[in-house]
Amino acid sequence: MKERGKLIVLSGPSGAGKSTVVALAMEKRDDICFSVSVTTRAPRPGEVDGKDYFFISDEEFRKMVEEDRLLEHAEYVSHCYGTPRNYVLEKLESGMNVILDIEVKGARQVKNKFPDAVLVFFAPPSLSVLRERLTGRGTETEETINARLERAGQEYTEADFYDWLVVNETPEQAAEELSAIITASHCRFCDRKDILK
Amino acid sequence: MKERGKLIVLSGPSGAGKSTVVALAMEKRDDICFSVSVTTRAPRPGEVDGKDYFFISDEEFRKMVEEDRLLEHAEYVSHCYGTPRNYVLEKLESGMNVILDIEVKGARQVKNKFPDAVLVFFAPPSLSVLRERLTGRGTETEETINARLERAGQEYTEADFYDWLVVNETPEQAAEELSAIITASHCRFCDRKDILK
């Protein structure tokens, strides 16, 4: 029987490099997948339903919340986002480690519903490095960048319930650490000890 | 500044394949070393002082115990064995992850003195596989094998304070898991969180 996958919650400021690092880790192992969120916003050009998001109506979303079919959910710029419970559970049952890229508040919801989840906080080497990276993108105003940095600092103070902290010095090192955390999370004594019986 | 190494305590029944697996992990990374124990027994042919053991007198051993210079110690077949604290601390300071191959009782002593230690229990897939492996060696009587199996079962029931459990299905998989545990242990949120300040 294939071992059940682990639910990996990944949080950290925008610009910390989460997507690059997860993509690198996925190149090296085929037992990781991203969770696909539901959202009430309209698809952007090029976005594929069921791949980028499950695009649903406000009413469908409300129903999912009422029926407790979301592991976590949040509202952002007047649209709703959430993590569908069944999709995640099916992937986990099939042996895949499922990565949720969500904010600290959502992570706390997941941890409450899913105490077994593995919580990884993802940080740049420092906030000044984060500023450089965000500035380097050239896509955001200084005002937006300042707001993001302030938010990052705020998230740092709220992140004390995470299990792991990956500092993204280089994408390769960070991907190796993320991958090691996933492998190790399958070796927790408390989860495996029945083998010794 | 180089990050401090982690103290890795490895326990598990004789025949579980600890040494093979550690040797494999050491081939792949150069930041792991074995702790060299002190012993009061005489060197066997081929054994090198400072490599296999530090060979010391009964009196020196007693002195080390009195001065709390051993992380753990035990008596076995009327000889004394122990893990010298300074040797381990120096290696850790230099950034090496130090592996102690010790029994469950010694592991508990280490955990008390060194709460930061990473405790890994190492097991064969089952006790019947262990029996096969011990029988396959062809060097031990059935009586000795039975005694070893009984002892393994006893250790299993005492091992509930370990952090990690590696099951040696194949040496490669077990070495990868051990290596992942070592890498992950450098990413513990509680140890690293000062980076976020």
Short mmCIF file of N, CA and C in Angstrom, two decimals, chain A residues 29 121 123-127 156 159-167 173 176-177 179-181 183-190 192-197, chain B residues 29 121 123-127 156 159-167 173 176-177 179-181 183-190 192-197:
data_model
loop_
_atom_site.label_atom_id
_atom_site.label_comp_id
_atom_site.label_asym_id
_atom_site.label_seq_id
_atom_site.Cartn_x
_atom_site.Cartn_y
_atom_site.Cartn_z
N ARG A 29 11.44 15.44 -7.93
CA ARG A 29 10.65 14.34 -7.38
C ARG A 29 9.22 14.45 -7.87
N PHE A 121 7.51 27.92 6.79
CA PHE A 121 7.55 29.35 6.49
C PHE A 121 8.77 29.61 5.62
N ALA A 123 11.22 32.38 3.84
CA ALA A 123 11.63 33.78 3.98
C ALA A 123 12.84 34.09 3.11
N PRO A 124 12.93 35.33 2.66
CA PRO A 124 14.17 35.78 2.01
C PRO A 124 15.23 35.95 3.10
N PRO A 125 16.52 36.04 2.74
CA PRO A 125 17.57 36.17 3.76
C PRO A 125 17.34 37.36 4.68
N SER A 126 16.73 38.43 4.18
CA SER A 126 16.43 39.58 5.04
C SER A 126 15.38 40.43 4.33
N LEU A 127 14.77 41.35 5.07
CA LEU A 127 13.77 42.22 4.45
C LEU A 127 14.41 43.16 3.43
N TYR A 156 5.74 37.86 9.81
CA TYR A 156 6.84 37.28 10.60
C TYR A 156 6.44 37.14 12.06
N ALA A 159 3.99 34.18 12.73
CA ALA A 159 4.32 32.87 12.16
C ALA A 159 4.88 31.88 13.18
N ASP A 160 4.75 32.19 14.47
CA ASP A 160 5.46 31.38 15.46
C ASP A 160 4.93 29.97 15.62
N PHE A 161 3.83 29.63 14.96
CA PHE A 161 3.30 28.25 15.08
C PHE A 161 3.78 27.36 13.94
N TYR A 162 4.65 27.87 13.08
CA TYR A 162 5.18 27.04 11.99
C TYR A 162 6.19 26.02 12.53
N ASP A 163 6.34 24.91 11.79
CA ASP A 163 7.28 23.87 12.19
C ASP A 163 8.68 24.14 11.65
N TRP A 164 8.72 24.69 10.43
CA TRP A 164 9.99 24.79 9.70
C TRP A 164 10.16 26.18 9.11
N LEU A 165 11.42 26.57 8.99
CA LEU A 165 11.72 27.86 8.37
C LEU A 165 12.79 27.65 7.31
N VAL A 166 12.43 27.90 6.06
CA VAL A 166 13.39 27.81 4.97
C VAL A 166 13.78 29.23 4.57
N VAL A 167 15.08 29.50 4.58
CA VAL A 167 15.55 30.82 4.17
C VAL A 167 16.13 30.68 2.76
N GLN A 173 19.47 25.67 -2.84
CA GLN A 173 19.56 25.31 -1.41
C GLN A 173 18.16 25.26 -0.80
N GLU A 176 16.33 22.15 -1.89
CA GLU A 176 16.87 20.97 -1.20
C GLU A 176 16.31 20.90 0.22
N GLU A 177 16.25 22.04 0.89
CA GLU A 177 15.72 22.04 2.25
C GLU A 177 14.23 21.69 2.26
N SER A 179 12.62 19.92 0.10
CA SER A 179 12.52 18.50 -0.23
C SER A 179 12.89 17.63 0.98
N ALA A 180 13.94 18.04 1.70
CA ALA A 180 14.36 17.29 2.90
C ALA A 180 13.26 17.32 3.95
N ILE A 181 12.60 18.46 4.10
CA ILE A 181 11.52 18.58 5.09
C ILE A 181 10.37 17.64 4.72
N THR A 183 10.59 14.83 2.89
CA THR A 183 11.03 13.45 3.14
C THR A 183 11.03 13.15 4.64
N ALA A 184 11.59 14.08 5.42
CA ALA A 184 11.66 13.85 6.86
C ALA A 184 10.26 13.75 7.47
N SER A 185 9.30 14.51 6.94
CA SER A 185 7.98 14.51 7.56
C SER A 185 7.30 13.13 7.44
N HIS A 186 7.82 12.30 6.54
CA HIS A 186 7.33 10.92 6.46
C HIS A 186 8.01 10.01 7.50
N CYS A 187 8.99 10.54 8.20
CA CYS A 187 9.76 9.73 9.16
C CYS A 187 9.47 10.10 10.60
N ARG A 188 8.43 10.89 10.85
CA ARG A 188 8.16 11.28 12.22
C ARG A 188 7.85 10.04 13.07
N PHE A 189 8.53 9.97 14.21
CA PHE A 189 8.39 8.78 15.05
C PHE A 189 6.93 8.53 15.41
N CYS A 190 6.22 9.60 15.79
CA CYS A 190 4.84 9.44 16.25
C CYS A 190 3.94 8.87 15.14
N ARG A 192 4.98 6.89 12.65
CA ARG A 192 5.46 5.61 12.12
C ARG A 192 5.57 4.50 13.17
N LYS A 193 5.39 4.87 14.44
CA LYS A 193 5.79 3.94 15.50
C LYS A 193 5.03 2.61 15.48
N ASP A 194 3.87 2.58 14.81
CA ASP A 194 3.12 1.32 14.75
C ASP A 194 3.91 0.23 14.04
N ILE A 195 4.85 0.63 13.20
CA ILE A 195 5.72 -0.34 12.53
C ILE A 195 6.46 -1.19 13.55
N LEU A 196 6.75 -0.61 14.70
CA LEU A 196 7.54 -1.32 15.71
C LEU A 196 6.72 -2.33 16.50
N LYS A 197 5.41 -2.36 16.24
CA LYS A 197 4.58 -3.26 17.06
C LYS A 197 4.59 -4.68 16.54
N ARG B 29 27.68 13.45 1.53
CA ARG B 29 27.83 14.79 2.12
C ARG B 29 28.99 14.77 3.10
N PHE B 121 15.58 6.76 15.54
CA PHE B 121 15.56 5.31 15.79
C PHE B 121 15.59 4.60 14.45
N ALA B 123 15.27 1.06 12.40
CA ALA B 123 14.70 -0.28 12.55
C ALA B 123 14.71 -1.04 11.23
N PRO B 124 14.83 -2.34 11.29
CA PRO B 124 14.61 -3.17 10.10
C PRO B 124 13.12 -3.18 9.80
N PRO B 125 12.71 -3.59 8.60
CA PRO B 125 11.27 -3.57 8.26
C PRO B 125 10.42 -4.37 9.24
N SER B 126 10.99 -5.43 9.81
CA SER B 126 10.26 -6.21 10.82
C SER B 126 11.27 -7.04 11.60
N LEU B 127 10.81 -7.59 12.72
CA LEU B 127 11.73 -8.41 13.52
C LEU B 127 12.08 -9.71 12.79
N TYR B 156 12.38 -1.38 21.42
CA TYR B 156 11.23 -0.79 20.72
C TYR B 156 10.25 -0.16 21.70
N ALA B 159 11.51 3.23 23.17
CA ALA B 159 12.02 4.24 22.24
C ALA B 159 11.05 5.39 21.98
N ASP B 160 10.00 5.49 22.80
CA ASP B 160 8.94 6.44 22.45
C ASP B 160 9.32 7.91 22.55
N PHE B 161 10.53 8.21 23.03
CA PHE B 161 10.94 9.62 23.10
C PHE B 161 11.78 10.04 21.89
N TYR B 162 11.92 9.16 20.93
CA TYR B 162 12.68 9.53 19.72
C TYR B 162 11.87 10.47 18.84
N ASP B 163 12.58 11.27 18.03
CA ASP B 163 11.92 12.21 17.12
C ASP B 163 11.58 11.56 15.79
N TRP B 164 12.46 10.67 15.33
CA TRP B 164 12.36 10.15 13.97
C TRP B 164 12.52 8.64 13.96
N LEU B 165 11.88 8.03 12.98
CA LEU B 165 12.02 6.58 12.81
C LEU B 165 12.35 6.29 11.35
N VAL B 166 13.54 5.74 11.14
CA VAL B 166 13.94 5.33 9.80
C VAL B 166 13.82 3.82 9.70
N VAL B 167 13.07 3.36 8.71
CA VAL B 167 12.93 1.92 8.51
C VAL B 167 13.80 1.53 7.32
N GLN B 173 17.45 4.04 0.38
CA GLN B 173 16.29 4.78 0.88
C GLN B 173 16.54 5.24 2.33
N GLU B 176 18.95 8.14 2.39
CA GLU B 176 18.30 9.36 1.93
C GLU B 176 17.44 9.95 3.05
N GLU B 177 16.72 9.08 3.75
CA GLU B 177 15.88 9.57 4.85
C GLU B 177 16.73 10.15 5.97
N SER B 179 19.69 11.44 5.74
CA SER B 179 20.25 12.69 5.24
C SER B 179 19.19 13.80 5.25
N ALA B 180 17.96 13.47 4.85
CA ALA B 180 16.87 14.46 4.87
C ALA B 180 16.59 14.93 6.29
N ILE B 181 16.63 14.00 7.25
CA ILE B 181 16.38 14.36 8.65
C ILE B 181 17.46 15.34 9.14
N THR B 183 19.32 17.40 7.24
CA THR B 183 19.10 18.70 6.58
C THR B 183 17.92 19.42 7.21
N ALA B 184 16.82 18.69 7.40
CA ALA B 184 15.62 19.31 7.98
C ALA B 184 15.89 19.83 9.38
N SER B 185 16.72 19.12 10.14
CA SER B 185 16.92 19.53 11.53
C SER B 185 17.62 20.89 11.62
N HIS B 186 18.21 21.32 10.52
CA HIS B 186 18.77 22.68 10.49
C HIS B 186 17.71 23.73 10.14
N CYS B 187 16.51 23.28 9.83
CA CYS B 187 15.44 24.20 9.40
C CYS B 187 14.35 24.33 10.45
N ARG B 188 14.57 23.84 11.67
CA ARG B 188 13.51 23.93 12.67
C ARG B 188 13.17 25.39 12.95
N PHE B 189 11.89 25.69 12.92
CA PHE B 189 11.45 27.07 13.09
C PHE B 189 12.00 27.67 14.39
N CYS B 190 11.89 26.89 15.46
CA CYS B 190 12.28 27.41 16.78
C CYS B 190 13.78 27.76 16.82
N ARG B 192 15.59 28.72 14.17
CA ARG B 192 15.99 29.68 13.15
C ARG B 192 15.26 31.00 13.23
N LYS B 193 14.24 31.07 14.10
CA LYS B 193 13.31 32.20 13.99
C LYS B 193 13.96 33.57 14.20
N ASP B 194 15.15 33.58 14.84
CA ASP B 194 15.80 34.88 15.06
C ASP B 194 16.15 35.57 13.75
N ILE B 195 16.26 34.77 12.67
CA ILE B 195 16.52 35.33 11.35
C ILE B 195 15.40 36.32 10.97
N LEU B 196 14.20 36.06 11.45
CA LEU B 196 13.06 36.89 11.08
C LEU B 196 13.01 38.23 11.83
N LYS B 197 13.95 38.43 12.78
CA LYS B 197 13.86 39.66 13.57
C LYS B 197 14.52 40.84 12.88
#
